Amino acid sequence: GGFSEDQLQMYKDCFKLMDINKDGQLDKNDLRGAFDNVGVLMSEGELDGLLGEIGGACTYDNMVKMFQEKMAGDGNDSDDLIVQAFKAYDQEGKIDSKMFTHALMTWGDKMTKAEIDDIFGEFEIDEDYMIKSKDVIGLFVAVKEEPKAEEPAPVVEEAPPAEEDEGDAKKKKKKKKKAAK
């Protein structure tokens, strides 16, 4: 399965951002700069390794081809799998931020406290250190507004729609106690 138009556009935009000298191909300096911009220092070896995975010049087409090969087969985490992984931490539509922090720092590609704080800045964390599951999942999975035919609408939170809109005003960290179900 190939990528959707949206995904291709996203890769194209990323490629343009990373192609610092605008020559239509990513070299080691472009990659180093791109990683520097997000605060990740890459060694020569790591950069060579990344470029080596592409096989040939790192053009936009070759980059997409590499992503397609990587995502073909069993290695690809489907949206369902990602959602299920988060469901493991889900308690009544919320995720315990302390437990989640521990998981992010302990398993897989371990994250630093600074990286986690950066991500958690995107979320509204209530006074019980809980984050809405759908906010977290929404970062990793494109949550479609219109329900797809094969699945019954996106995950429905048990909150009245009127309250939803206030949740988007992330700047105001109001401490709202939700009525217990």
PDB file of C-alpha atoms in Angstrom:
ATOM      1  CA  GLY A   1       0.000   0.000   0.000  1.00  0.00           C
ATOM      2  CA  GLY A   2       1.294   3.403  -0.958  1.00  0.00           C
ATOM      3  CA  PHE A   3       0.906   6.653   0.893  1.00  0.00           C
ATOM      4  CA  SER A   4      -2.102   8.938   0.750  1.00  0.00           C
ATOM      5  CA  GLU A   5      -1.841  12.320  -0.959  1.00  0.00           C
ATOM      6  CA  ASP A   6      -1.758  13.980   2.477  1.00  0.00           C
ATOM      7  CA  GLN A   7       1.159  11.834   3.592  1.00  0.00           C
ATOM      8  CA  LEU A   8       3.078  12.479   0.377  1.00  0.00           C
ATOM      9  CA  GLN A   9       2.486  16.201   0.778  1.00  0.00           C
ATOM     10  CA  MET A  10       3.750  16.005   4.357  1.00  0.00           C
ATOM     11  CA  TYR A  11       6.911  14.171   3.237  1.00  0.00           C
ATOM     12  CA  LYS A  12       7.379  16.732   0.465  1.00  0.00           C
ATOM     13  CA  ASP A  13       7.099  19.601   2.960  1.00  0.00           C
ATOM     14  CA  CYS A  14       9.526  17.881   5.354  1.00  0.00           C
ATOM     15  CA  PHE A  15      11.941  17.227   2.524  1.00  0.00           C
ATOM     16  CA  LYS A  16      11.875  20.885   1.491  1.00  0.00           C
ATOM     17  CA  LEU A  17      12.527  21.948   5.090  1.00  0.00           C
ATOM     18  CA  MET A  18      15.447  19.543   5.382  1.00  0.00           C
ATOM     19  CA  ASP A  19      16.965  20.390   1.974  1.00  0.00           C
ATOM     20  CA  ILE A  20      18.846  23.376   3.357  1.00  0.00           C
ATOM     21  CA  ASN A  21      20.889  24.136   0.238  1.00  0.00           C
ATOM     22  CA  LYS A  22      17.810  23.533  -1.966  1.00  0.00           C
ATOM     23  CA  ASP A  23      19.604  21.241  -4.436  1.00  0.00           C
ATOM     24  CA  GLY A  24      16.789  18.689  -4.470  1.00  0.00           C
ATOM     25  CA  GLN A  25      18.757  16.122  -2.543  1.00  0.00           C
ATOM     26  CA  LEU A  26      19.619  15.655   1.109  1.00  0.00           C
ATOM     27  CA  ASP A  27      23.284  15.353   1.946  1.00  0.00           C
ATOM     28  CA  LYS A  28      24.920  14.872   5.311  1.00  0.00           C
ATOM     29  CA  ASN A  29      24.968  18.616   6.042  1.00  0.00           C
ATOM     30  CA  ASP A  30      21.246  18.940   5.270  1.00  0.00           C
ATOM     31  CA  LEU A  31      20.457  16.048   7.595  1.00  0.00           C
ATOM     32  CA  ARG A  32      22.761  17.343  10.329  1.00  0.00           C
ATOM     33  CA  GLY A  33      21.074  20.751  10.128  1.00  0.00           C
ATOM     34  CA  ALA A  34      17.607  19.231  10.227  1.00  0.00           C
ATOM     35  CA  PHE A  35      18.420  17.215  13.330  1.00  0.00           C
ATOM     36  CA  ASP A  36      20.163  20.195  14.943  1.00  0.00           C
ATOM     37  CA  ASN A  37      16.982  22.217  14.446  1.00  0.00           C
ATOM     38  CA  VAL A  38      15.050  19.756  16.588  1.00  0.00           C
ATOM     39  CA  GLY A  39      17.849  19.555  19.142  1.00  0.00           C
ATOM     40  CA  VAL A  40      19.204  16.136  18.186  1.00  0.00           C
ATOM     41  CA  LEU A  41      22.959  15.836  17.701  1.00  0.00           C
ATOM     42  CA  MET A  42      23.816  13.128  15.187  1.00  0.00           C
ATOM     43  CA  SER A  43      27.267  11.577  14.859  1.00  0.00           C
ATOM     44  CA  GLU A  44      28.936  11.117  11.460  1.00  0.00           C
ATOM     45  CA  GLY A  45      28.264   7.392  11.745  1.00  0.00           C
ATOM     46  CA  GLU A  46      24.561   7.876  12.433  1.00  0.00           C
ATOM     47  CA  LEU A  47      24.223  10.280   9.499  1.00  0.00           C
ATOM     48  CA  ASP A  48      26.076   7.853   7.206  1.00  0.00           C
ATOM     49  CA  GLY A  49      23.813   5.074   8.426  1.00  0.00           C
ATOM     50  CA  LEU A  50      20.680   7.066   7.637  1.00  0.00           C
ATOM     51  CA  LEU A  51      21.905   8.013   4.170  1.00  0.00           C
ATOM     52  CA  GLY A  52      23.021   4.420   3.620  1.00  0.00           C
ATOM     53  CA  GLU A  53      19.471   3.187   4.184  1.00  0.00           C
ATOM     54  CA  ILE A  54      18.297   5.164   1.208  1.00  0.00           C
ATOM     55  CA  GLY A  55      20.735   3.598  -1.239  1.00  0.00           C
ATOM     56  CA  GLY A  56      21.829   6.196  -3.759  1.00  0.00           C
ATOM     57  CA  ALA A  57      21.182   9.908  -3.709  1.00  0.00           C
ATOM     58  CA  CYS A  58      18.719  11.048  -1.071  1.00  0.00           C
ATOM     59  CA  THR A  59      16.195  12.636  -3.395  1.00  0.00           C
ATOM     60  CA  TYR A  60      12.555  13.114  -2.459  1.00  0.00           C
ATOM     61  CA  ASP A  61      11.544  10.067  -4.548  1.00  0.00           C
ATOM     62  CA  ASN A  62      14.210   7.850  -2.992  1.00  0.00           C
ATOM     63  CA  MET A  63      13.253   8.991   0.489  1.00  0.00           C
ATOM     64  CA  VAL A  64       9.589   8.133  -0.090  1.00  0.00           C
ATOM     65  CA  LYS A  65      10.589   4.783  -1.605  1.00  0.00           C
ATOM     66  CA  MET A  66      12.643   4.009   1.502  1.00  0.00           C
ATOM     67  CA  PHE A  67       9.709   4.916   3.767  1.00  0.00           C
ATOM     68  CA  GLN A  68       7.410   2.729   1.680  1.00  0.00           C
ATOM     69  CA  GLU A  69       9.776  -0.225   1.944  1.00  0.00           C
ATOM     70  CA  LYS A  70      10.156   0.301   5.682  1.00  0.00           C
ATOM     71  CA  MET A  71       6.428   0.519   6.151  1.00  0.00           C
ATOM     72  CA  ALA A  72       5.565  -2.442   3.973  1.00  0.00           C
ATOM     73  CA  GLY A  73       5.198  -5.776   5.685  1.00  0.00           C
ATOM     74  CA  ASP A  74       5.047  -6.496   9.392  1.00  0.00           C
ATOM     75  CA  GLY A  75       7.230  -3.653  10.597  1.00  0.00           C
ATOM     76  CA  ASN A  76       4.529  -1.034  10.197  1.00  0.00           C
ATOM     77  CA  ASP A  77       2.571   0.021  13.260  1.00  0.00           C
ATOM     78  CA  SER A  78      -0.963   0.416  12.055  1.00  0.00           C
ATOM     79  CA  ASP A  79      -3.126   3.103  13.592  1.00  0.00           C
ATOM     80  CA  ASP A  80      -5.075   0.339  15.338  1.00  0.00           C
ATOM     81  CA  LEU A  81      -1.924  -0.992  16.970  1.00  0.00           C
ATOM     82  CA  ILE A  82      -0.922   2.482  18.132  1.00  0.00           C
ATOM     83  CA  VAL A  83      -4.394   3.101  19.549  1.00  0.00           C
ATOM     84  CA  GLN A  84      -4.299  -0.285  21.315  1.00  0.00           C
ATOM     85  CA  ALA A  85      -0.907   0.535  22.826  1.00  0.00           C
ATOM     86  CA  PHE A  86      -2.317   3.711  24.344  1.00  0.00           C
ATOM     87  CA  LYS A  87      -5.478   1.913  25.438  1.00  0.00           C
ATOM     88  CA  ALA A  88      -3.254  -0.137  27.730  1.00  0.00           C
ATOM     89  CA  TYR A  89      -2.638   3.081  29.702  1.00  0.00           C
ATOM     90  CA  ASP A  90      -6.187   4.327  29.374  1.00  0.00           C
ATOM     91  CA  GLN A  91      -8.351   4.654  32.469  1.00  0.00           C
ATOM     92  CA  GLU A  92     -11.849   5.925  31.684  1.00  0.00           C
ATOM     93  CA  GLY A  93     -10.664   8.064  28.784  1.00  0.00           C
ATOM     94  CA  LYS A  94      -7.594   9.399  30.570  1.00  0.00           C
ATOM     95  CA  ILE A  95      -3.936   8.441  30.820  1.00  0.00           C
ATOM     96  CA  ASP A  96      -1.885   8.822  34.004  1.00  0.00           C
ATOM     97  CA  SER A  97       0.893  11.231  32.998  1.00  0.00           C
ATOM     98  CA  LYS A  98       3.332   9.924  35.635  1.00  0.00           C
ATOM     99  CA  MET A  99       2.955   6.321  34.502  1.00  0.00           C
ATOM    100  CA  PHE A 100       3.176   7.455  30.875  1.00  0.00           C
ATOM    101  CA  THR A 101       6.370   9.426  31.606  1.00  0.00           C
ATOM    102  CA  HIS A 102       7.910   6.339  33.191  1.00  0.00           C
ATOM    103  CA  ALA A 103       7.016   4.242  30.128  1.00  0.00           C
ATOM    104  CA  LEU A 104       8.475   6.803  27.712  1.00  0.00           C
ATOM    105  CA  MET A 105      11.744   6.992  29.672  1.00  0.00           C
ATOM    106  CA  THR A 106      12.076   3.249  30.203  1.00  0.00           C
ATOM    107  CA  TRP A 107      11.164   1.319  27.053  1.00  0.00           C
ATOM    108  CA  GLY A 108      11.831   1.470  23.322  1.00  0.00           C
ATOM    109  CA  ASP A 109      13.500   4.647  22.131  1.00  0.00           C
ATOM    110  CA  LYS A 110      14.042   6.081  25.597  1.00  0.00           C
ATOM    111  CA  MET A 111      13.126   9.739  25.899  1.00  0.00           C
ATOM    112  CA  THR A 112      14.702  12.384  28.100  1.00  0.00           C
ATOM    113  CA  LYS A 113      12.780  14.366  30.693  1.00  0.00           C
ATOM    114  CA  ALA A 114      13.156  17.461  28.485  1.00  0.00           C
ATOM    115  CA  GLU A 115      11.663  15.688  25.443  1.00  0.00           C
ATOM    116  CA  ILE A 116       8.755  14.464  27.534  1.00  0.00           C
ATOM    117  CA  ASP A 117       8.129  17.915  29.031  1.00  0.00           C
ATOM    118  CA  ASP A 118       8.133  19.248  25.488  1.00  0.00           C
ATOM    119  CA  ILE A 119       5.480  16.735  24.408  1.00  0.00           C
ATOM    120  CA  PHE A 120       3.445  17.147  27.581  1.00  0.00           C
ATOM    121  CA  GLY A 121       3.325  20.874  26.868  1.00  0.00           C
ATOM    122  CA  GLU A 122       0.852  19.929  24.103  1.00  0.00           C
ATOM    123  CA  PHE A 123      -1.567  18.362  26.580  1.00  0.00           C
ATOM    124  CA  GLU A 124      -3.926  19.594  29.181  1.00  0.00           C
ATOM    125  CA  ILE A 125      -2.996  17.744  32.381  1.00  0.00           C
ATOM    126  CA  ASP A 126      -5.568  17.901  35.150  1.00  0.00           C
ATOM    127  CA  GLU A 127      -4.958  18.129  38.896  1.00  0.00           C
ATOM    128  CA  ASP A 128      -4.765  14.323  39.156  1.00  0.00           C
ATOM    129  CA  TYR A 129      -1.909  14.295  36.618  1.00  0.00           C
ATOM    130  CA  MET A 130      -4.252  12.788  34.031  1.00  0.00           C
ATOM    131  CA  ILE A 131      -4.230  13.522  30.283  1.00  0.00           C
ATOM    132  CA  LYS A 132      -7.178  12.889  27.948  1.00  0.00           C
ATOM    133  CA  SER A 133      -6.367   9.730  25.998  1.00  0.00           C
ATOM    134  CA  LYS A 134      -7.729  11.127  22.768  1.00  0.00           C
ATOM    135  CA  ASP A 135      -5.302  14.090  22.951  1.00  0.00           C
ATOM    136  CA  VAL A 136      -2.359  11.698  23.194  1.00  0.00           C
ATOM    137  CA  ILE A 137      -3.625   9.323  20.511  1.00  0.00           C
ATOM    138  CA  GLY A 138      -4.399  12.279  18.257  1.00  0.00           C
ATOM    139  CA  LEU A 139      -0.679  13.155  18.197  1.00  0.00           C
ATOM    140  CA  PHE A 140       0.264   9.792  16.738  1.00  0.00           C
ATOM    141  CA  VAL A 141      -2.787   8.843  14.711  1.00  0.00           C
ATOM    142  CA  ALA A 142      -4.627  11.065  12.285  1.00  0.00           C
ATOM    143  CA  VAL A 143      -8.057  11.209  13.875  1.00  0.00           C
ATOM    144  CA  LYS A 144     -10.469  11.694  11.013  1.00  0.00           C
ATOM    145  CA  GLU A 145     -13.390  14.017  11.616  1.00  0.00           C
ATOM    146  CA  GLU A 146     -15.754  12.119   9.353  1.00  0.00           C
ATOM    147  CA  PRO A 147     -16.313   8.493  10.356  1.00  0.00           C
ATOM    148  CA  LYS A 148     -14.919   5.951   7.903  1.00  0.00           C
ATOM    149  CA  ALA A 149     -17.160   3.236   6.544  1.00  0.00           C
ATOM    150  CA  GLU A 150     -15.303   0.338   8.155  1.00  0.00           C
ATOM    151  CA  GLU A 151     -15.173   1.734  11.673  1.00  0.00           C
ATOM    152  CA  PRO A 152     -17.876   3.333  13.794  1.00  0.00           C
ATOM    153  CA  ALA A 153     -16.712   6.959  14.187  1.00  0.00           C
ATOM    154  CA  PRO A 154     -13.624   8.012  16.160  1.00  0.00           C
ATOM    155  CA  VAL A 155     -13.249   7.081  19.819  1.00  0.00           C
ATOM    156  CA  VAL A 156     -16.109   8.797  21.596  1.00  0.00           C
ATOM    157  CA  GLU A 157     -15.250  10.368  24.912  1.00  0.00           C
ATOM    158  CA  GLU A 158     -17.976  10.390  27.519  1.00  0.00           C
ATOM    159  CA  ALA A 159     -18.074  14.154  27.760  1.00  0.00           C
ATOM    160  CA  PRO A 160     -20.920  16.315  26.454  1.00  0.00           C
ATOM    161  CA  PRO A 161     -19.935  18.142  23.236  1.00  0.00           C
ATOM    162  CA  ALA A 162     -20.344  21.553  24.893  1.00  0.00           C
ATOM    163  CA  GLU A 163     -17.394  20.790  27.169  1.00  0.00           C
ATOM    164  CA  GLU A 164     -15.231  19.649  24.257  1.00  0.00           C
ATOM    165  CA  ASP A 165     -14.821  23.185  22.931  1.00  0.00           C
ATOM    166  CA  GLU A 166     -13.497  24.498  26.216  1.00  0.00           C
ATOM    167  CA  GLY A 167     -10.892  21.735  26.199  1.00  0.00           C
ATOM    168  CA  ASP A 168      -9.336  23.326  23.129  1.00  0.00           C
ATOM    169  CA  ALA A 169      -8.522  26.488  25.050  1.00  0.00           C
ATOM    170  CA  LYS A 170      -5.317  24.845  26.257  1.00  0.00           C
ATOM    171  CA  LYS A 171      -3.697  28.084  27.378  1.00  0.00           C
ATOM    172  CA  LYS A 172      -6.177  28.516  30.229  1.00  0.00           C
ATOM    173  CA  LYS A 173      -5.293  25.756  32.647  1.00  0.00           C
ATOM    174  CA  LYS A 174      -8.596  25.781  34.477  1.00  0.00           C
ATOM    175  CA  LYS A 175      -8.925  23.115  37.082  1.00  0.00           C
ATOM    176  CA  LYS A 176     -12.259  21.594  36.215  1.00  0.00           C
ATOM    177  CA  LYS A 177     -13.446  18.653  38.216  1.00  0.00           C
ATOM    178  CA  LYS A 178     -15.506  16.405  35.980  1.00  0.00           C
ATOM    179  CA  ALA A 179     -18.652  15.000  37.549  1.00  0.00           C
ATOM    180  CA  ALA A 180     -17.976  11.398  38.566  1.00  0.00           C
ATOM    181  CA  LYS A 181     -19.751   8.884  36.349  1.00  0.00           C
TER     182      LYS A 181
END
